């Protein structure tokens, strides 16, 4: 319900498609598909994906596979669903067999990393998972305190930097060592928010990854980029660059309860082949849900 209301603007933009398809006839195909492409562009699908979707619809219409407006609409929804779920994208967390599993969250400031980590701790704890948090955002003074509040709310243990000079890689390394020694199932690692254009901070992420892998070969099991769902196509560029530097395994889309922008999500998933694993739908403990591609498609198309 929250996602449905969050996507009301996207749905409004795409509602024009229904009218177009209501009066569709074969002779009118080019005009209708041009307008459909325009509606997808307005809804942040981006030029590449919009064209890909429309071209595939055109092919199916010309081949006689789609014979009515309703069939075209269904095919449109199906193709968006396919883009979100194909290429064997695993939307569940892949935590491996070594304990502790390590999950690192990355992204720009204000996207919702710390909040998502707190909500994830809550989810995992409800499943009986023993969770340790690591306050790897050593750049912003208030970040550790913010994570400590989440640790308290969720009843999780937390490792924070002892002293101002301690940097993120050592906090994470220390946390993973403790996780290993004390039998934790999962270590959740926060990192500093950074712009993808800040070279030295991006490099720090690589050091964080290496520091963790030194303690547990193969870790981190998941590197999740947290993306603000209200930011539009800019998220594609962000995800591209973080993926290049650190190698993402999944995405967390936040603020879908706000005025979220739907189309760009499809672009990110399709271009980078990285699945959305969770969506954030509010600021409360229970406001992190596993990504449901079908619910997503039903929320953006009326
Ligand atoms: P960080 O800088 O990436 O760690 O971002 P924060 O976790 O501090 O979140 C930034 C702001 O976004 C905070 O005010 C959060 O409460 C808010 N926020 C995070 N996720 C969501 C969400 O899913 N929905 C809403 N409405 N707000 C969110």
PDB file of C-alpha atoms and ligand atoms in Angstrom:
ATOM      1  CA  UNK A   1       0.000   0.000   0.000  1.00  0.00           C
ATOM      2  CA  UNK A   2       2.802   2.397   0.878  1.00  0.00           C
ATOM      3  CA  UNK A   3       4.616   1.719  -2.385  1.00  0.00           C
ATOM      4  CA  UNK A   4       1.345   2.106  -4.266  1.00  0.00           C
ATOM      5  CA  UNK A   5       0.784   5.540  -2.796  1.00  0.00           C
ATOM      6  CA  UNK A   6       4.469   6.482  -3.161  1.00  0.00           C
ATOM      7  CA  UNK A   7       4.290   5.868  -6.873  1.00  0.00           C
ATOM      8  CA  UNK A   8       1.162   7.919  -7.449  1.00  0.00           C
ATOM      9  CA  UNK A   9       3.038  10.476  -9.560  1.00  0.00           C
ATOM     10  CA  UNK A  10       4.651   7.818 -11.765  1.00  0.00           C
ATOM     11  CA  UNK A  11       1.263   6.137 -12.108  1.00  0.00           C
ATOM     12  CA  UNK A  12      -0.310   9.437 -13.113  1.00  0.00           C
ATOM     13  CA  UNK A  13       2.349   9.962 -15.789  1.00  0.00           C
ATOM     14  CA  UNK A  14       1.813   6.483 -17.135  1.00  0.00           C
ATOM     15  CA  UNK A  15      -2.002   6.608 -16.991  1.00  0.00           C
ATOM     16  CA  UNK A  16      -1.980   8.309 -20.369  1.00  0.00           C
ATOM     17  CA  UNK A  17      -1.045   4.911 -21.800  1.00  0.00           C
ATOM     18  CA  UNK A  18      -4.470   3.520 -20.903  1.00  0.00           C
ATOM     19  CA  UNK A  19      -6.230   6.144 -22.952  1.00  0.00           C
ATOM     20  CA  UNK A  20      -3.890   5.636 -25.857  1.00  0.00           C
ATOM     21  CA  UNK A  21      -4.406   1.909 -25.850  1.00  0.00           C
ATOM     22  CA  UNK A  22      -8.156   2.147 -25.461  1.00  0.00           C
ATOM     23  CA  UNK A  23      -8.444   3.477 -29.011  1.00  0.00           C
ATOM     24  CA  UNK A  24      -5.451   1.670 -30.478  1.00  0.00           C
ATOM     25  CA  UNK A  25      -5.754   0.143 -33.934  1.00  0.00           C
ATOM     26  CA  UNK A  26      -3.052  -1.334 -36.106  1.00  0.00           C
ATOM     27  CA  UNK A  27      -2.884   1.644 -38.483  1.00  0.00           C
ATOM     28  CA  UNK A  28      -2.282   3.917 -35.528  1.00  0.00           C
ATOM     29  CA  UNK A  29       0.579   1.894 -34.065  1.00  0.00           C
ATOM     30  CA  UNK A  30       3.466   4.289 -34.763  1.00  0.00           C
ATOM     31  CA  UNK A  31       1.730   7.288 -33.216  1.00  0.00           C
ATOM     32  CA  UNK A  32       0.599   5.322 -30.180  1.00  0.00           C
ATOM     33  CA  UNK A  33       4.041   3.836 -29.600  1.00  0.00           C
ATOM     34  CA  UNK A  34       5.686   7.252 -29.965  1.00  0.00           C
ATOM     35  CA  UNK A  35       3.395   8.617 -27.278  1.00  0.00           C
ATOM     36  CA  UNK A  36       3.945   5.570 -25.127  1.00  0.00           C
ATOM     37  CA  UNK A  37       7.699   6.110 -25.379  1.00  0.00           C
ATOM     38  CA  UNK A  38       7.195   9.727 -24.366  1.00  0.00           C
ATOM     39  CA  UNK A  39       5.192   8.643 -21.297  1.00  0.00           C
ATOM     40  CA  UNK A  40       7.977   6.250 -20.290  1.00  0.00           C
ATOM     41  CA  UNK A  41      10.564   9.008 -20.700  1.00  0.00           C
ATOM     42  CA  UNK A  42       8.542  11.396 -18.556  1.00  0.00           C
ATOM     43  CA  UNK A  43       8.419   8.660 -15.910  1.00  0.00           C
ATOM     44  CA  UNK A  44      12.240   8.432 -15.742  1.00  0.00           C
ATOM     45  CA  UNK A  45      12.658   5.163 -17.599  1.00  0.00           C
ATOM     46  CA  UNK A  46      15.496   6.815 -19.535  1.00  0.00           C
ATOM     47  CA  UNK A  47      15.944   6.771 -23.320  1.00  0.00           C
ATOM     48  CA  UNK A  48      17.619   3.371 -23.631  1.00  0.00           C
ATOM     49  CA  UNK A  49      15.018   1.375 -21.710  1.00  0.00           C
ATOM     50  CA  UNK A  50      12.073   3.332 -23.138  1.00  0.00           C
ATOM     51  CA  UNK A  51      13.242   2.520 -26.647  1.00  0.00           C
ATOM     52  CA  UNK A  52      13.940  -1.106 -25.786  1.00  0.00           C
ATOM     53  CA  UNK A  53      10.432  -1.593 -24.383  1.00  0.00           C
ATOM     54  CA  UNK A  54       8.700   0.165 -27.267  1.00  0.00           C
ATOM     55  CA  UNK A  55      10.749  -1.669 -29.907  1.00  0.00           C
ATOM     56  CA  UNK A  56       9.863  -5.014 -28.421  1.00  0.00           C
ATOM     57  CA  UNK A  57       6.162  -4.066 -28.327  1.00  0.00           C
ATOM     58  CA  UNK A  58       6.354  -2.893 -31.950  1.00  0.00           C
ATOM     59  CA  UNK A  59       7.903  -6.216 -32.974  1.00  0.00           C
ATOM     60  CA  UNK A  60       5.169  -8.200 -31.245  1.00  0.00           C
ATOM     61  CA  UNK A  61       2.400  -6.012 -32.674  1.00  0.00           C
ATOM     62  CA  UNK A  62       3.746  -6.298 -36.227  1.00  0.00           C
ATOM     63  CA  UNK A  63       4.160 -10.051 -35.804  1.00  0.00           C
ATOM     64  CA  UNK A  64       0.474 -10.223 -34.920  1.00  0.00           C
ATOM     65  CA  UNK A  65       1.151 -11.420 -31.370  1.00  0.00           C
ATOM     66  CA  UNK A  66      -0.621  -8.466 -29.755  1.00  0.00           C
ATOM     67  CA  UNK A  67      -4.058  -7.752 -31.094  1.00  0.00           C
ATOM     68  CA  UNK A  68      -5.706  -5.370 -28.680  1.00  0.00           C
ATOM     69  CA  UNK A  69      -4.926  -2.456 -26.410  1.00  0.00           C
ATOM     70  CA  UNK A  70      -5.323  -4.754 -23.411  1.00  0.00           C
ATOM     71  CA  UNK A  71      -2.842  -7.242 -24.788  1.00  0.00           C
ATOM     72  CA  UNK A  72      -0.349  -4.442 -25.431  1.00  0.00           C
ATOM     73  CA  UNK A  73      -0.769  -3.146 -21.882  1.00  0.00           C
ATOM     74  CA  UNK A  74      -0.222  -6.641 -20.451  1.00  0.00           C
ATOM     75  CA  UNK A  75       2.853  -7.099 -22.631  1.00  0.00           C
ATOM     76  CA  UNK A  76       4.179  -3.735 -21.446  1.00  0.00           C
ATOM     77  CA  UNK A  77       3.791  -4.728 -17.798  1.00  0.00           C
ATOM     78  CA  UNK A  78       5.343  -8.113 -18.492  1.00  0.00           C
ATOM     79  CA  UNK A  79       8.347  -6.586 -20.201  1.00  0.00           C
ATOM     80  CA  UNK A  80       8.994  -4.260 -17.255  1.00  0.00           C
ATOM     81  CA  UNK A  81       8.634  -7.214 -14.888  1.00  0.00           C
ATOM     82  CA  UNK A  82      11.093  -9.208 -17.020  1.00  0.00           C
ATOM     83  CA  UNK A  83      13.594  -6.376 -16.977  1.00  0.00           C
ATOM     84  CA  UNK A  84      13.403  -6.331 -13.187  1.00  0.00           C
ATOM     85  CA  UNK A  85      13.676 -10.051 -12.649  1.00  0.00           C
ATOM     86  CA  UNK A  86      15.651 -11.595 -15.536  1.00  0.00           C
ATOM     87  CA  UNK A  87      19.362 -12.438 -15.703  1.00  0.00           C
ATOM     88  CA  UNK A  88      19.064 -14.656 -12.642  1.00  0.00           C
ATOM     89  CA  UNK A  89      18.965 -11.706 -10.302  1.00  0.00           C
ATOM     90  CA  UNK A  90      18.665 -13.021  -6.775  1.00  0.00           C
ATOM     91  CA  UNK A  91      16.581 -10.659  -4.707  1.00  0.00           C
ATOM     92  CA  UNK A  92      17.151 -12.511  -1.412  1.00  0.00           C
ATOM     93  CA  UNK A  93      20.245 -11.813   0.659  1.00  0.00           C
ATOM     94  CA  UNK A  94      23.072 -14.212  -0.191  1.00  0.00           C
ATOM     95  CA  UNK A  95      24.829 -14.771   3.100  1.00  0.00           C
ATOM     96  CA  UNK A  96      26.976 -17.787   2.286  1.00  0.00           C
ATOM     97  CA  UNK A  97      27.943 -20.431   4.802  1.00  0.00           C
ATOM     98  CA  UNK A  98      30.829 -18.772   6.674  1.00  0.00           C
ATOM     99  CA  UNK A  99      29.971 -16.996   9.901  1.00  0.00           C
ATOM    100  CA  UNK A 100      29.653 -14.154  10.299  1.00  0.00           C
ATOM    101  CA  UNK A 101      28.218 -13.027   6.981  1.00  0.00           C
ATOM    102  CA  UNK A 102      29.159  -9.439   6.263  1.00  0.00           C
ATOM    103  CA  UNK A 103      26.798  -6.896   4.737  1.00  0.00           C
ATOM    104  CA  UNK A 104      28.126  -3.470   3.822  1.00  0.00           C
ATOM    105  CA  UNK A 105      25.951  -0.535   2.814  1.00  0.00           C
ATOM    106  CA  UNK A 106      27.268   2.238   0.580  1.00  0.00           C
ATOM    107  CA  UNK A 107      25.866   5.331  -1.064  1.00  0.00           C
ATOM    108  CA  UNK A 108      25.674   9.102  -1.042  1.00  0.00           C
ATOM    109  CA  UNK A 109      24.837  11.105   2.075  1.00  0.00           C
ATOM    110  CA  UNK A 110      21.225  11.290   3.103  1.00  0.00           C
ATOM    111  CA  UNK A 111      20.090   8.352   0.959  1.00  0.00           C
ATOM    112  CA  UNK A 112      19.084   6.323   3.986  1.00  0.00           C
ATOM    113  CA  UNK A 113      22.074   4.036   4.638  1.00  0.00           C
ATOM    114  CA  UNK A 114      22.074   4.214   8.429  1.00  0.00           C
ATOM    115  CA  UNK A 115      18.297   3.993   8.672  1.00  0.00           C
ATOM    116  CA  UNK A 116      18.194   1.024   6.303  1.00  0.00           C
ATOM    117  CA  UNK A 117      20.900  -0.735   8.275  1.00  0.00           C
ATOM    118  CA  UNK A 118      18.886  -0.261  11.461  1.00  0.00           C
ATOM    119  CA  UNK A 119      15.746  -1.591   9.828  1.00  0.00           C
ATOM    120  CA  UNK A 120      17.699  -4.520   8.394  1.00  0.00           C
ATOM    121  CA  UNK A 121      19.041  -5.341  11.854  1.00  0.00           C
ATOM    122  CA  UNK A 122      15.466  -5.403  13.092  1.00  0.00           C
ATOM    123  CA  UNK A 123      14.363  -7.743  10.268  1.00  0.00           C
ATOM    124  CA  UNK A 124      17.252 -10.123  10.861  1.00  0.00           C
ATOM    125  CA  UNK A 125      16.799 -10.138  14.629  1.00  0.00           C
ATOM    126  CA  UNK A 126      13.146 -11.021  14.225  1.00  0.00           C
ATOM    127  CA  UNK A 127      14.340 -14.083  12.297  1.00  0.00           C
ATOM    128  CA  UNK A 128      16.582 -15.041  15.228  1.00  0.00           C
ATOM    129  CA  UNK A 129      19.822 -13.887  13.594  1.00  0.00           C
ATOM    130  CA  UNK A 130      22.599 -12.707  15.922  1.00  0.00           C
ATOM    131  CA  UNK A 131      23.534  -9.266  14.610  1.00  0.00           C
ATOM    132  CA  UNK A 132      26.566  -7.057  15.221  1.00  0.00           C
ATOM    133  CA  UNK A 133      26.641  -3.532  13.846  1.00  0.00           C
ATOM    134  CA  UNK A 134      29.754  -1.629  12.775  1.00  0.00           C
ATOM    135  CA  UNK A 135      29.751   2.162  12.733  1.00  0.00           C
ATOM    136  CA  UNK A 136      31.917   2.605   9.647  1.00  0.00           C
ATOM    137  CA  UNK A 137      30.747   6.142   8.960  1.00  0.00           C
ATOM    138  CA  UNK A 138      33.724   7.759  10.639  1.00  0.00           C
ATOM    139  CA  UNK A 139      33.446  10.909   8.543  1.00  0.00           C
ATOM    140  CA  UNK A 140      30.256  12.415   9.919  1.00  0.00           C
ATOM    141  CA  UNK A 141      30.409  12.943  13.666  1.00  0.00           C
ATOM    142  CA  UNK A 142      26.741  12.257  14.356  1.00  0.00           C
ATOM    143  CA  UNK A 143      26.606   9.098  12.258  1.00  0.00           C
ATOM    144  CA  UNK A 144      27.963   6.746  14.925  1.00  0.00           C
ATOM    145  CA  UNK A 145      25.507   8.130  17.450  1.00  0.00           C
ATOM    146  CA  UNK A 146      22.682   7.669  14.974  1.00  0.00           C
ATOM    147  CA  UNK A 147      23.663   4.036  14.480  1.00  0.00           C
ATOM    148  CA  UNK A 148      24.005   3.582  18.238  1.00  0.00           C
ATOM    149  CA  UNK A 149      20.388   4.691  18.578  1.00  0.00           C
ATOM    150  CA  UNK A 150      19.400   2.035  16.044  1.00  0.00           C
ATOM    151  CA  UNK A 151      21.492  -0.560  17.870  1.00  0.00           C
ATOM    152  CA  UNK A 152      19.619   0.257  21.059  1.00  0.00           C
ATOM    153  CA  UNK A 153      16.221   0.222  19.350  1.00  0.00           C
ATOM    154  CA  UNK A 154      16.899  -3.175  17.839  1.00  0.00           C
ATOM    155  CA  UNK A 155      18.792  -4.625  20.815  1.00  0.00           C
ATOM    156  CA  UNK A 156      21.936  -5.142  18.689  1.00  0.00           C
ATOM    157  CA  UNK A 157      25.555  -4.937  19.740  1.00  0.00           C
ATOM    158  CA  UNK A 158      27.669  -2.328  17.988  1.00  0.00           C
ATOM    159  CA  UNK A 159      31.344  -1.581  17.354  1.00  0.00           C
ATOM    160  CA  UNK A 160      32.257   2.111  17.087  1.00  0.00           C
ATOM    161  CA  UNK A 161      35.563   3.897  16.439  1.00  0.00           C
ATOM    162  CA  UNK A 162      37.487   4.439  19.657  1.00  0.00           C
ATOM    163  CA  UNK A 163      39.160   7.768  19.011  1.00  0.00           C
ATOM    164  CA  UNK A 164      38.948  10.325  16.253  1.00  0.00           C
ATOM    165  CA  UNK A 165      41.883   9.008  14.289  1.00  0.00           C
ATOM    166  CA  UNK A 166      40.385   5.553  13.794  1.00  0.00           C
ATOM    167  CA  UNK A 167      39.193   5.183  10.210  1.00  0.00           C
ATOM    168  CA  UNK A 168      36.442   3.132   8.665  1.00  0.00           C
ATOM    169  CA  UNK A 169      38.531   0.150   7.483  1.00  0.00           C
ATOM    170  CA  UNK A 170      39.836  -0.512  11.004  1.00  0.00           C
ATOM    171  CA  UNK A 171      36.374  -0.197  12.563  1.00  0.00           C
ATOM    172  CA  UNK A 172      34.986  -2.715  10.100  1.00  0.00           C
ATOM    173  CA  UNK A 173      37.934  -5.048  10.490  1.00  0.00           C
ATOM    174  CA  UNK A 174      37.609  -4.900  14.273  1.00  0.00           C
ATOM    175  CA  UNK A 175      33.871  -5.589  14.064  1.00  0.00           C
ATOM    176  CA  UNK A 176      34.286  -8.577  11.776  1.00  0.00           C
ATOM    177  CA  UNK A 177      37.018  -9.998  14.030  1.00  0.00           C
ATOM    178  CA  UNK A 178      34.712  -9.644  17.019  1.00  0.00           C
ATOM    179  CA  UNK A 179      31.870 -11.154  15.011  1.00  0.00           C
ATOM    180  CA  UNK A 180      34.043 -14.165  14.260  1.00  0.00           C
ATOM    181  CA  UNK A 181      35.316 -14.620  17.801  1.00  0.00           C
ATOM    182  CA  UNK A 182      31.960 -14.180  19.485  1.00  0.00           C
ATOM    183  CA  UNK A 183      29.814 -16.261  17.138  1.00  0.00           C
ATOM    184  CA  UNK A 184      27.723 -13.583  15.441  1.00  0.00           C
ATOM    185  CA  UNK A 185      25.722 -14.589  12.393  1.00  0.00           C
ATOM    186  CA  UNK A 186      25.827 -11.265  10.571  1.00  0.00           C
ATOM    187  CA  UNK A 187      27.913  -8.093  10.791  1.00  0.00           C
ATOM    188  CA  UNK A 188      26.155  -5.043   9.349  1.00  0.00           C
ATOM    189  CA  UNK A 189      28.666  -2.409   8.240  1.00  0.00           C
ATOM    190  CA  UNK A 190      27.740   1.225   7.803  1.00  0.00           C
ATOM    191  CA  UNK A 191      30.036   3.412   5.681  1.00  0.00           C
ATOM    192  CA  UNK A 192      30.392   7.160   5.186  1.00  0.00           C
ATOM    193  CA  UNK A 193      28.166   8.834   2.660  1.00  0.00           C
ATOM    194  CA  UNK A 194      30.149  10.033  -0.314  1.00  0.00           C
ATOM    195  CA  UNK A 195      29.596  11.492  -3.698  1.00  0.00           C
ATOM    196  CA  UNK A 196      30.624   9.154  -6.471  1.00  0.00           C
ATOM    197  CA  UNK A 197      32.844  11.996  -7.708  1.00  0.00           C
ATOM    198  CA  UNK A 198      34.940  12.056  -4.507  1.00  0.00           C
ATOM    199  CA  UNK A 199      37.888   9.923  -5.534  1.00  0.00           C
ATOM    200  CA  UNK A 200      39.626   9.506  -2.185  1.00  0.00           C
ATOM    201  CA  UNK A 201      36.459   8.545  -0.344  1.00  0.00           C
ATOM    202  CA  UNK A 202      35.552   6.100  -3.086  1.00  0.00           C
ATOM    203  CA  UNK A 203      39.023   4.590  -2.650  1.00  0.00           C
ATOM    204  CA  UNK A 204      38.328   4.267   1.069  1.00  0.00           C
ATOM    205  CA  UNK A 205      35.465   1.933   0.215  1.00  0.00           C
ATOM    206  CA  UNK A 206      37.907  -0.359  -1.533  1.00  0.00           C
ATOM    207  CA  UNK A 207      40.049  -0.348   1.619  1.00  0.00           C
ATOM    208  CA  UNK A 208      36.964  -1.194   3.701  1.00  0.00           C
ATOM    209  CA  UNK A 209      36.235  -4.131   1.457  1.00  0.00           C
ATOM    210  CA  UNK A 210      39.825  -5.356   1.634  1.00  0.00           C
ATOM    211  CA  UNK A 211      39.966  -4.954   5.418  1.00  0.00           C
ATOM    212  CA  UNK A 212      36.899  -7.151   5.804  1.00  0.00           C
ATOM    213  CA  UNK A 213      38.156  -9.761   3.323  1.00  0.00           C
ATOM    214  CA  UNK A 214      41.407 -10.019   5.254  1.00  0.00           C
ATOM    215  CA  UNK A 215      39.493 -11.319   8.262  1.00  0.00           C
ATOM    216  CA  UNK A 216      37.033 -13.488   6.350  1.00  0.00           C
ATOM    217  CA  UNK A 217      38.026 -14.487   2.828  1.00  0.00           C
ATOM    218  CA  UNK A 218      35.168 -13.860   0.412  1.00  0.00           C
ATOM    219  CA  UNK A 219      33.534 -11.216   2.616  1.00  0.00           C
ATOM    220  CA  UNK A 220      31.661  -8.925   2.334  1.00  0.00           C
ATOM    221  CA  UNK A 221      28.906 -11.235   1.179  1.00  0.00           C
ATOM    222  CA  UNK A 222      26.712  -8.326   0.206  1.00  0.00           C
ATOM    223  CA  UNK A 223      27.543  -4.773  -0.787  1.00  0.00           C
ATOM    224  CA  UNK A 224      24.242  -2.967  -0.994  1.00  0.00           C
ATOM    225  CA  UNK A 225      23.948   0.485  -2.451  1.00  0.00           C
ATOM    226  CA  UNK A 226      21.246   2.535  -0.820  1.00  0.00           C
ATOM    227  CA  UNK A 227      19.507   4.743  -3.365  1.00  0.00           C
ATOM    228  CA  UNK A 228      17.045   7.495  -2.604  1.00  0.00           C
ATOM    229  CA  UNK A 229      13.992   6.525  -4.635  1.00  0.00           C
ATOM    230  CA  UNK A 230      12.966  10.128  -5.078  1.00  0.00           C
ATOM    231  CA  UNK A 231      16.086  11.203  -6.974  1.00  0.00           C
ATOM    232  CA  UNK A 232      15.261  10.132 -10.518  1.00  0.00           C
ATOM    233  CA  UNK A 233      17.748   9.193 -13.199  1.00  0.00           C
ATOM    234  CA  UNK A 234      20.717  10.563 -11.270  1.00  0.00           C
ATOM    235  CA  UNK A 235      20.595   7.282  -9.372  1.00  0.00           C
ATOM    236  CA  UNK A 236      21.774   5.449 -12.481  1.00  0.00           C
ATOM    237  CA  UNK A 237      25.028   7.406 -12.620  1.00  0.00           C
ATOM    238  CA  UNK A 238      25.560   6.935  -8.890  1.00  0.00           C
ATOM    239  CA  UNK A 239      25.013   3.192  -9.083  1.00  0.00           C
ATOM    240  CA  UNK A 240      27.251   2.874 -12.156  1.00  0.00           C
ATOM    241  CA  UNK A 241      30.192   4.496 -10.394  1.00  0.00           C
ATOM    242  CA  UNK A 242      29.797   2.734  -7.064  1.00  0.00           C
ATOM    243  CA  UNK A 243      29.484  -0.546  -8.914  1.00  0.00           C
ATOM    244  CA  UNK A 244      32.655   0.120 -10.871  1.00  0.00           C
ATOM    245  CA  UNK A 245      34.672   0.931  -7.774  1.00  0.00           C
ATOM    246  CA  UNK A 246      33.374  -1.527  -5.227  1.00  0.00           C
ATOM    247  CA  UNK A 247      31.238  -4.118  -7.063  1.00  0.00           C
ATOM    248  CA  UNK A 248      27.639  -4.010  -5.859  1.00  0.00           C
ATOM    249  CA  UNK A 249      25.594  -7.112  -5.120  1.00  0.00           C
ATOM    250  CA  UNK A 250      22.258  -5.411  -4.567  1.00  0.00           C
ATOM    251  CA  UNK A 251      20.282  -2.232  -4.171  1.00  0.00           C
ATOM    252  CA  UNK A 252      18.106  -0.841  -1.424  1.00  0.00           C
ATOM    253  CA  UNK A 253      15.607   1.710  -2.653  1.00  0.00           C
ATOM    254  CA  UNK A 254      14.502   4.084   0.045  1.00  0.00           C
ATOM    255  CA  UNK A 255      11.741   6.632   0.505  1.00  0.00           C
ATOM    256  CA  UNK A 256       9.283   4.809  -1.712  1.00  0.00           C
ATOM    257  CA  UNK A 257       6.625   6.043   0.686  1.00  0.00           C
ATOM    258  CA  UNK A 258       7.371   9.593  -0.422  1.00  0.00           C
ATOM    259  CA  UNK A 259       7.116  10.841  -3.941  1.00  0.00           C
ATOM    260  CA  UNK A 260       9.121   8.076  -5.540  1.00  0.00           C
ATOM    261  CA  UNK A 261      10.155   7.945  -9.177  1.00  0.00           C
ATOM    262  CA  UNK A 262       9.644   4.543 -10.649  1.00  0.00           C
ATOM    263  CA  UNK A 263      11.150   4.297 -14.100  1.00  0.00           C
ATOM    264  CA  UNK A 264      14.770   4.858 -13.186  1.00  0.00           C
ATOM    265  CA  UNK A 265      14.761   1.766 -10.999  1.00  0.00           C
ATOM    266  CA  UNK A 266      14.149  -0.346 -14.086  1.00  0.00           C
ATOM    267  CA  UNK A 267      17.060   1.371 -15.847  1.00  0.00           C
ATOM    268  CA  UNK A 268      19.459   0.712 -12.996  1.00  0.00           C
ATOM    269  CA  UNK A 269      18.492  -2.936 -12.636  1.00  0.00           C
ATOM    270  CA  UNK A 270      18.626  -3.586 -16.364  1.00  0.00           C
ATOM    271  CA  UNK A 271      21.829  -1.732 -17.146  1.00  0.00           C
ATOM    272  CA  UNK A 272      23.867  -2.921 -14.202  1.00  0.00           C
ATOM    273  CA  UNK A 273      22.246  -6.324 -13.764  1.00  0.00           C
ATOM    274  CA  UNK A 274      22.053  -5.700 -10.018  1.00  0.00           C
ATOM    275  CA  UNK A 275      18.856  -6.705  -8.224  1.00  0.00           C
ATOM    276  CA  UNK A 276      16.866  -4.574  -5.838  1.00  0.00           C
ATOM    277  CA  UNK A 277      16.866  -6.509  -2.557  1.00  0.00           C
ATOM    278  CA  UNK A 278      14.913  -4.238  -0.255  1.00  0.00           C
ATOM    279  CA  UNK A 279      12.727  -1.187  -0.364  1.00  0.00           C
ATOM    280  CA  UNK A 280      12.371   1.408   2.367  1.00  0.00           C
ATOM    281  CA  UNK A 281       8.839   2.634   2.935  1.00  0.00           C
ATOM    282  CA  UNK A 282       9.212   4.841   5.999  1.00  0.00           C
ATOM    283  CA  UNK A 283      11.324   5.642   9.010  1.00  0.00           C
ATOM    284  CA  UNK A 284       9.985   3.019  11.424  1.00  0.00           C
ATOM    285  CA  UNK A 285      11.546  -0.290  12.449  1.00  0.00           C
ATOM    286  CA  UNK A 286       9.298  -2.338  10.203  1.00  0.00           C
ATOM    287  CA  UNK A 287       9.592  -0.089   7.177  1.00  0.00           C
ATOM    288  CA  UNK A 288      12.033  -2.192   5.185  1.00  0.00           C
ATOM    289  CA  UNK A 289      10.476  -4.776   2.914  1.00  0.00           C
ATOM    290  CA  UNK A 290      11.919  -7.359   0.555  1.00  0.00           C
ATOM    291  CA  UNK A 291      11.584  -6.150  -3.005  1.00  0.00           C
ATOM    292  CA  UNK A 292       8.526  -7.510  -4.782  1.00  0.00           C
ATOM    293  CA  UNK A 293       8.869  -6.843  -8.514  1.00  0.00           C
ATOM    294  CA  UNK A 294       5.241  -7.688  -9.224  1.00  0.00           C
ATOM    295  CA  UNK A 295       3.937  -5.295  -6.584  1.00  0.00           C
ATOM    296  CA  UNK A 296       6.276  -2.679  -7.992  1.00  0.00           C
ATOM    297  CA  UNK A 297       4.919  -3.101 -11.524  1.00  0.00           C
ATOM    298  CA  UNK A 298       1.351  -2.986 -10.251  1.00  0.00           C
ATOM    299  CA  UNK A 299       2.149   0.208  -8.363  1.00  0.00           C
ATOM    300  CA  UNK A 300       3.490   2.073 -11.377  1.00  0.00           C
ATOM    301  CA  UNK A 301       0.861   0.994 -13.910  1.00  0.00           C
ATOM    302  CA  UNK A 302      -2.731   1.619 -12.948  1.00  0.00           C
TER     303      UNK A 302
HETATM  304  P1  LIG B   1      22.497   8.235   5.333  1.00  0.00           P
HETATM  305  O1  LIG B   1      23.176   9.559   5.339  1.00  0.00           O
HETATM  306  O2  LIG B   1      22.568   7.602   3.975  1.00  0.00           O
HETATM  307  O3  LIG B   1      22.945   7.322   6.416  1.00  0.00           O
HETATM  308  O4  LIG B   1      20.947   8.528   5.523  1.00  0.00           O
HETATM  309  P2  LIG B   1      20.048   8.388   6.835  1.00  0.00           P
HETATM  310  O5  LIG B   1      19.851   6.965   7.190  1.00  0.00           O
HETATM  311  O6  LIG B   1      20.578   9.294   7.879  1.00  0.00           O
HETATM  312  O7  LIG B   1      18.641   8.930   6.285  1.00  0.00           O
HETATM  313  C1  LIG B   1      18.453  10.255   5.832  1.00  0.00           C
HETATM  314  C2  LIG B   1      17.010  10.670   6.115  1.00  0.00           C
HETATM  315  O8  LIG B   1      16.118   9.899   5.313  1.00  0.00           O
HETATM  316  C3  LIG B   1      16.582  10.442   7.552  1.00  0.00           C
HETATM  317  O9  LIG B   1      15.787  11.509   7.964  1.00  0.00           O
HETATM  318  C4  LIG B   1      15.786   9.146   7.491  1.00  0.00           C
HETATM  319  O10 LIG B   1      14.826   9.051   8.511  1.00  0.00           O
HETATM  320  C5  LIG B   1      15.132   9.289   6.122  1.00  0.00           C
HETATM  321  N1  LIG B   1      14.785   7.980   5.531  1.00  0.00           N
HETATM  322  C6  LIG B   1      15.572   6.919   5.306  1.00  0.00           C
HETATM  323  N2  LIG B   1      14.897   5.914   4.708  1.00  0.00           N
HETATM  324  C7  LIG B   1      13.622   6.355   4.545  1.00  0.00           C
HETATM  325  C8  LIG B   1      12.424   5.791   3.971  1.00  0.00           C
HETATM  326  O11 LIG B   1      12.382   4.658   3.452  1.00  0.00           O
HETATM  327  N3  LIG B   1      11.301   6.578   3.973  1.00  0.00           N
HETATM  328  C9  LIG B   1      11.321   7.843   4.490  1.00  0.00           C
HETATM  329  N4  LIG B   1      10.182   8.537   4.433  1.00  0.00           N
HETATM  330  N5  LIG B   1      12.410   8.398   5.025  1.00  0.00           N
HETATM  331  C10 LIG B   1      13.557   7.676   5.057  1.00  0.00           C
END
